[in-house]
Amino acid sequence: MICTACSCLCDDIEIVDGKVLHACERGYKHISRSKEQRAKAMVNGKEVELDKAIENAIEMLKSAKSPAIYGLDTSTVEAQRIAIEIAKRLNCYIDDNSSFCLGEFVEAILKKEVPSTTLEEVRDKAYVIIYWGANPHQSLPRHMSRYTYYPRGTKRQRGYDEDRYLVVFDLRKSETAKLAKKNARFIQVQNDLELVESFMKALEGKAGKFEVASILREMKKAELNVVFGGLGLKYGLKGNFRVFIELIKKINEIAPLYFIPSGFHSNMRGFNESLFEIVKAVNSYSFSSATSSPEFSFIELLKRDKIDTALIIGTDPLASLPFEVSSKLPKLKKIVIDPRSSLTAQISEVVIPSAFSGIECGGEMIRSDGVRVKLSPISKAEIDDVYVLKRILEGL
Ligand code: SF4
């Protein structure tokens, strides 16, 4: 089966005699504890039949003055497309976690502003592997062992200490940074823009704050080098993402360097691509204004009291958003569709149980590098996101 606990979407998981094999600890827990803390159909805190919960959800959405749809990063592409249809029908906002995560990185790739590649290509050919503001040891536990640093690739046969050059840029000496020893570099960076500037100067043959000319020299030796950008890079750039894009373009004039975003929910890229196919934007979209804008992100809508009703799918904003934002949630009407009884579900007017994508229902997800993956669930639930969202769409 495919593990759907992170965007690596590992495809080598086996269940033998009830035991989960090959998964990392995070994947193991995701699969083996999927029966715990399950959501039940509820309306105003009382358990009800599923149909009644769905009917209440439809009525709430019909009477909403300014609704928003939020979440969907662990739903399948099929479910995401129906949710986008609902947003279109309601002429409302739609957003996912990528608006404060790596959505702009994915958007740059979809717009072909930066060259990108697949994890298989990285495994087979990559020499310089840069983790910039990313700590896969925590966020993508098998990223390095399956695809990047450790595996022997068809053109990288001699192992990680001879045939790979690991580079880590981070604010602190993360677990991943501690691996950067032989044939590797770790640079502790407080200001990522200074690091970008150092690269730009090195490209002109000048010295900058950080010594990076040696990394460029290593890149020139290979046919494929890659930079994985994480949340540390996003926030380290302080909104200046364009300078990073310019840097990747400049480096590509002297050595092949590809970019892959790293470290997010299993199907965040699926949401970005599904929305992009329809409206040419990856998140924070308003169908009423027919445009995407940071002010239409779910966080900004909450902060500015712009919505009265939220349809929340497979995410737990009460637990995950900063308090100044999540404290606005009790003021809204909320419909939650989730396999688990999340904190947000516990304060919501309507709760609709669903299935875990990849464990109890199939469909398609898109890995962090854009590769489409067909899920192979171990059981088949009757009620999943697609079923519930289709019923809501029909009811509207
Ligand atoms: S790395 Fe991610 S997808 Fe792979 S087993 Fe671990 S949690 Fe699951």
XYZ file of C-alpha atoms and ligand atoms in Angstrom:
404
model
C 0.000 0.000 0.000
C 0.913 3.680 -0.209
C 1.533 5.478 3.086
C -0.307 8.804 3.165
C 1.223 10.228 6.329
C 3.490 12.635 4.453
C 4.224 13.824 0.932
C 6.830 11.074 0.302
C 3.832 8.782 -0.362
C 6.032 5.688 0.127
C 4.783 2.874 -2.087
C 6.515 -0.079 -0.451
C 4.334 -0.536 2.629
C 3.107 -4.055 3.351
C 0.655 -5.323 5.909
C 1.534 -8.866 6.946
C -0.523 -10.609 9.644
C -1.788 -7.215 10.753
C 1.756 -5.818 11.075
C 2.783 -2.678 9.163
C 6.126 -3.268 7.446
C 8.694 -0.835 5.980
C 6.994 2.355 7.235
C 8.818 4.885 9.400
C 7.472 5.490 12.898
C 5.179 8.254 11.683
C 3.746 6.117 8.877
C 3.432 3.138 11.206
C 1.365 5.178 13.695
C -0.733 6.708 10.909
C -1.715 3.279 9.586
C -1.870 1.196 12.755
C -3.827 3.784 14.795
C -6.302 4.692 12.088
C -9.206 3.160 14.034
C -8.652 5.399 17.070
C -10.619 8.564 17.955
C -12.970 8.267 15.008
C -15.461 11.018 14.247
C -19.204 10.391 14.464
C -21.998 12.178 12.630
C -23.045 15.054 14.905
C -25.291 18.094 14.774
C -24.944 20.659 17.553
C -23.072 18.205 19.751
C -25.632 15.388 19.409
C -24.996 12.147 17.562
C -27.269 11.829 14.497
C -27.676 9.700 11.381
C -25.199 10.510 8.606
C -27.983 11.756 6.284
C -29.127 14.285 8.859
C -25.592 15.638 9.291
C -25.205 15.997 5.505
C -28.646 17.692 5.183
C -27.714 20.141 7.945
C -24.412 20.874 6.215
C -26.241 21.635 2.951
C -28.707 23.944 4.706
C -25.892 25.773 6.513
C -24.008 26.322 3.266
C -27.160 27.460 1.434
C -27.939 30.050 4.066
C -24.331 31.227 4.529
C -23.638 34.835 3.486
C -19.875 34.430 3.162
C -18.657 30.828 3.269
C -15.146 29.418 2.835
C -13.837 25.936 2.135
C -10.575 25.004 3.824
C -8.291 21.969 4.151
C -8.279 19.065 1.697
C -4.520 18.388 1.886
C -5.063 14.770 2.958
C -8.011 14.214 0.592
C -7.635 12.602 -2.804
C -7.473 14.609 -6.024
C -10.987 13.350 -6.831
C -12.347 14.816 -3.568
C -10.412 18.062 -4.073
C -12.006 18.546 -7.490
C -15.513 18.152 -6.055
C -14.702 20.618 -3.256
C -13.559 23.124 -5.891
C -16.893 22.565 -7.702
C -18.711 23.320 -4.444
C -16.692 26.533 -4.001
C -17.594 27.501 -7.558
C -21.283 26.752 -6.947
C -21.265 28.792 -3.724
C -19.189 31.534 -5.364
C -17.036 31.457 -2.255
C -13.438 31.268 -0.960
C -11.310 28.135 -1.083
C -7.897 27.618 0.503
C -5.629 24.956 1.974
C -2.595 24.849 4.291
C -0.254 25.684 1.425
C -1.126 29.385 1.752
C 1.098 29.497 4.846
C 3.214 26.522 3.783
C 4.880 25.918 0.383
C 2.153 26.909 -2.085
C 4.188 29.651 -3.756
C 7.016 27.150 -4.396
C 4.593 24.789 -6.156
C 3.076 27.708 -8.084
C 6.517 28.715 -9.401
C 7.036 25.152 -10.647
C 3.587 24.938 -12.252
C 4.236 28.256 -13.987
C 7.591 26.821 -15.138
C 9.534 29.623 -13.451
C 11.984 27.137 -11.908
C 13.168 23.798 -13.279
C 11.992 20.802 -11.288
C 12.489 17.064 -11.510
C 11.290 13.808 -9.933
C 12.562 12.029 -6.849
C 13.477 9.016 -9.005
C 15.738 11.218 -11.125
C 17.277 12.573 -7.933
C 17.887 9.033 -6.654
C 19.517 7.960 -9.915
C 21.548 11.032 -10.840
C 21.799 13.735 -8.185
C 25.209 14.685 -6.876
C 24.824 17.944 -4.907
C 21.742 17.624 -2.712
C 20.800 20.789 -0.862
C 18.267 20.912 1.953
C 17.517 24.593 2.413
C 15.404 25.365 5.481
C 14.191 21.767 5.466
C 14.741 19.043 8.022
C 13.562 15.805 6.358
C 14.711 13.812 9.374
C 11.583 15.212 11.079
C 9.208 16.189 8.282
C 9.784 13.476 5.642
C 11.411 10.609 7.528
C 12.280 8.361 4.535
C 13.092 11.126 2.032
C 16.862 10.723 2.393
C 16.878 6.925 2.541
C 14.531 6.315 -0.391
C 15.311 9.127 -2.781
C 18.174 11.458 -2.034
C 21.310 10.940 0.043
C 21.541 7.248 0.925
C 20.254 5.152 -1.981
C 22.535 3.984 -4.767
C 21.211 5.284 -8.069
C 21.853 4.026 -11.582
C 24.379 6.830 -12.109
C 25.372 7.167 -8.463
C 26.617 3.689 -7.613
C 29.327 4.411 -5.093
C 27.265 5.306 -2.082
C 26.506 8.447 -0.226
C 29.952 9.228 1.118
C 31.541 9.228 -2.344
C 28.798 9.830 -4.885
C 26.672 12.443 -3.159
C 27.518 15.875 -1.831
C 25.132 16.873 0.944
C 24.524 20.550 1.734
C 22.304 21.780 4.551
C 21.367 25.416 5.136
C 19.473 25.952 8.331
C 18.939 28.304 11.238
C 20.164 25.629 13.661
C 22.098 22.405 13.593
C 19.120 20.183 12.827
C 19.218 16.368 12.777
C 19.711 16.575 8.998
C 22.532 19.114 9.431
C 24.332 16.707 11.798
C 24.634 14.265 8.878
C 26.647 16.791 6.867
C 30.180 15.534 7.617
C 32.386 14.006 4.925
C 31.755 15.262 1.382
C 29.207 17.686 2.786
C 28.625 21.222 4.039
C 26.458 22.713 6.723
C 26.011 26.476 6.830
C 24.159 27.986 9.740
C 22.121 30.878 8.370
C 20.310 33.558 10.321
C 19.342 35.535 7.233
C 18.607 33.538 4.060
C 18.760 36.664 1.913
C 22.457 37.027 2.860
C 23.011 33.469 1.667
C 21.272 34.235 -1.654
C 23.493 37.315 -1.957
C 26.610 35.230 -1.249
C 25.675 32.875 -4.077
C 25.053 35.800 -6.426
C 28.477 37.274 -5.551
C 30.188 33.884 -5.957
C 28.646 33.624 -9.426
C 30.353 36.933 -10.246
C 33.637 35.665 -8.793
C 33.375 37.845 -5.697
C 33.479 36.916 -2.009
C 30.309 37.160 0.070
C 29.443 36.629 3.705
C 29.293 32.837 3.241
C 31.827 30.739 1.312
C 29.638 29.053 -1.327
C 31.944 29.067 -4.378
C 33.060 25.521 -3.482
C 29.410 24.338 -3.624
C 29.050 25.841 -7.113
C 32.255 24.064 -8.158
C 30.809 20.746 -6.959
C 27.595 21.391 -8.918
C 29.562 21.818 -12.136
C 30.754 18.185 -11.831
C 27.248 16.683 -12.168
C 24.433 16.365 -14.666
C 21.837 16.820 -11.919
C 21.864 18.747 -8.642
C 18.836 19.521 -6.545
C 17.666 21.942 -3.905
C 14.845 20.945 -1.575
C 13.198 24.027 -0.118
C 11.273 23.828 3.139
C 9.388 26.160 5.437
C 12.666 27.583 6.776
C 13.458 28.829 3.272
C 9.969 30.224 2.738
C 10.003 32.283 5.927
C 13.750 32.999 5.704
C 13.211 34.777 2.381
C 10.850 37.227 4.146
C 8.509 37.421 1.178
C 11.321 37.856 -1.395
C 10.715 34.580 -3.199
C 11.586 36.153 -6.544
C 15.249 36.594 -5.541
C 15.426 32.867 -4.895
C 13.929 32.105 -8.314
C 16.484 34.446 -9.896
C 19.268 32.637 -8.049
C 18.157 29.213 -9.337
C 18.027 30.632 -12.880
C 21.521 32.145 -12.540
C 23.039 28.934 -11.173
C 21.492 27.047 -14.090
C 23.629 29.145 -16.425
C 26.716 27.345 -15.052
C 25.378 24.022 -13.623
C 22.112 22.044 -13.702
C 20.140 22.723 -10.521
C 16.545 21.602 -10.000
C 14.103 22.622 -7.283
C 11.617 20.468 -5.365
C 9.537 21.761 -2.452
C 9.849 19.559 0.600
C 7.908 18.821 3.733
C 4.146 19.054 3.605
C 0.907 17.106 3.894
C 0.370 14.049 1.719
C -1.664 15.736 -1.010
C -1.005 19.445 -0.621
C 0.533 19.487 -4.086
C -2.602 17.687 -5.319
C -4.730 20.584 -4.065
C -2.390 23.133 -5.652
C -2.481 21.344 -9.002
C -6.236 20.663 -8.919
C -7.009 24.343 -8.317
C -4.347 25.512 -10.767
C -5.886 23.370 -13.547
C -9.145 25.297 -13.159
C -8.277 28.859 -12.102
C -4.482 29.152 -12.622
C -3.935 29.787 -8.912
C -2.787 27.330 -6.245
C -4.630 28.578 -3.129
C -6.300 31.588 -1.426
C -8.901 31.832 -4.175
C -12.168 33.745 -4.246
C -14.664 32.604 -6.890
C -16.682 35.730 -6.204
C -13.714 37.977 -7.107
C -12.382 35.430 -9.644
C -8.890 35.938 -8.283
C -6.349 34.663 -5.825
C -4.839 36.961 -3.228
C -3.041 36.578 0.137
C -6.033 38.366 1.691
C -8.207 35.394 0.663
C -6.141 32.875 2.635
C -8.171 31.178 5.358
C -5.955 32.784 8.020
C -6.497 36.304 6.666
C -10.238 35.717 6.211
C -10.470 34.673 9.860
C -8.307 37.528 11.087
C -10.459 40.086 9.264
C -13.821 38.486 10.153
C -14.630 38.039 6.468
C -16.482 34.706 6.671
C -19.505 33.441 8.552
C -19.384 29.716 7.676
C -16.525 27.287 7.050
C -16.511 23.855 5.453
C -13.345 22.291 6.903
C -12.090 19.058 5.363
C -9.399 16.826 6.860
C -7.609 19.485 8.866
C -7.722 20.795 12.407
C -7.328 24.597 12.408
C -8.220 24.916 16.093
C -5.151 22.815 16.934
C -2.798 24.013 14.214
C -3.345 27.747 13.641
C -1.883 30.469 15.903
C -4.137 31.362 18.838
C -4.906 34.887 17.567
C -6.397 33.237 14.452
C -7.900 30.023 15.851
C -9.657 32.021 18.593
C -11.878 33.418 15.810
C -13.190 29.945 14.940
C -15.872 29.728 17.660
C -17.592 32.789 16.089
C -18.202 30.951 12.779
C -20.578 28.192 11.823
C -18.461 25.177 11.049
C -18.951 21.932 9.172
C -16.139 19.427 9.625
C -15.556 16.409 7.389
C -12.845 14.273 8.968
C -12.077 10.652 9.824
C -10.990 11.754 13.326
C -12.792 13.614 16.022
C -10.441 16.600 15.925
C -10.458 19.565 18.300
C -12.163 21.637 15.589
C -14.806 18.908 15.197
C -15.550 19.195 18.892
C -16.588 22.855 18.554
C -18.381 22.480 15.211
C -22.113 22.621 14.518
C -21.937 19.737 12.044
C -19.472 16.831 11.977
C -19.449 14.316 9.129
C -17.214 11.255 9.498
C -15.059 10.214 6.585
C -12.356 7.691 5.652
C -8.562 7.843 5.712
C -7.326 8.308 2.148
C -5.007 5.474 1.186
C -6.034 3.260 4.099
C -9.808 3.024 3.713
C -10.404 4.618 0.321
C -8.551 4.828 -2.971
C -8.010 7.599 -5.470
C -5.075 9.659 -6.595
C -2.573 11.872 -4.776
C 0.301 13.985 -6.084
C 3.705 13.590 -4.485
C 5.844 16.627 -3.573
C 7.690 16.325 -6.908
C 4.492 16.261 -8.964
C 4.351 12.506 -9.617
C 0.771 11.180 -9.552
C 0.310 8.172 -7.262
C -2.649 5.755 -7.263
C -3.602 4.766 -3.736
C -4.143 1.104 -2.866
C -6.233 0.981 0.306
C -6.349 -2.066 2.572
C -10.116 -1.742 3.058
C -12.996 0.087 1.375
C -15.151 2.440 3.419
C -18.630 3.309 2.122
C -18.348 6.865 3.361
C -15.348 8.870 2.209
C -14.646 12.503 1.239
C -15.784 11.903 -2.353
C -19.131 10.441 -1.218
C -19.816 13.226 1.298
C -18.731 16.077 -0.981
C -20.732 14.694 -3.908
C -23.849 14.565 -1.716
C -23.249 18.166 -0.614
C -22.737 19.317 -4.205
C -25.932 17.567 -5.324
C -27.856 19.115 -2.390
C -26.752 22.600 -3.334
S 8.272 8.763 4.984
Fe 6.184 9.574 4.966
S 5.066 8.369 3.432
Fe 7.006 7.243 3.935
S 6.429 5.792 5.552
Fe 7.161 7.660 6.568
S 5.331 8.923 6.920
Fe 4.784 7.339 5.414
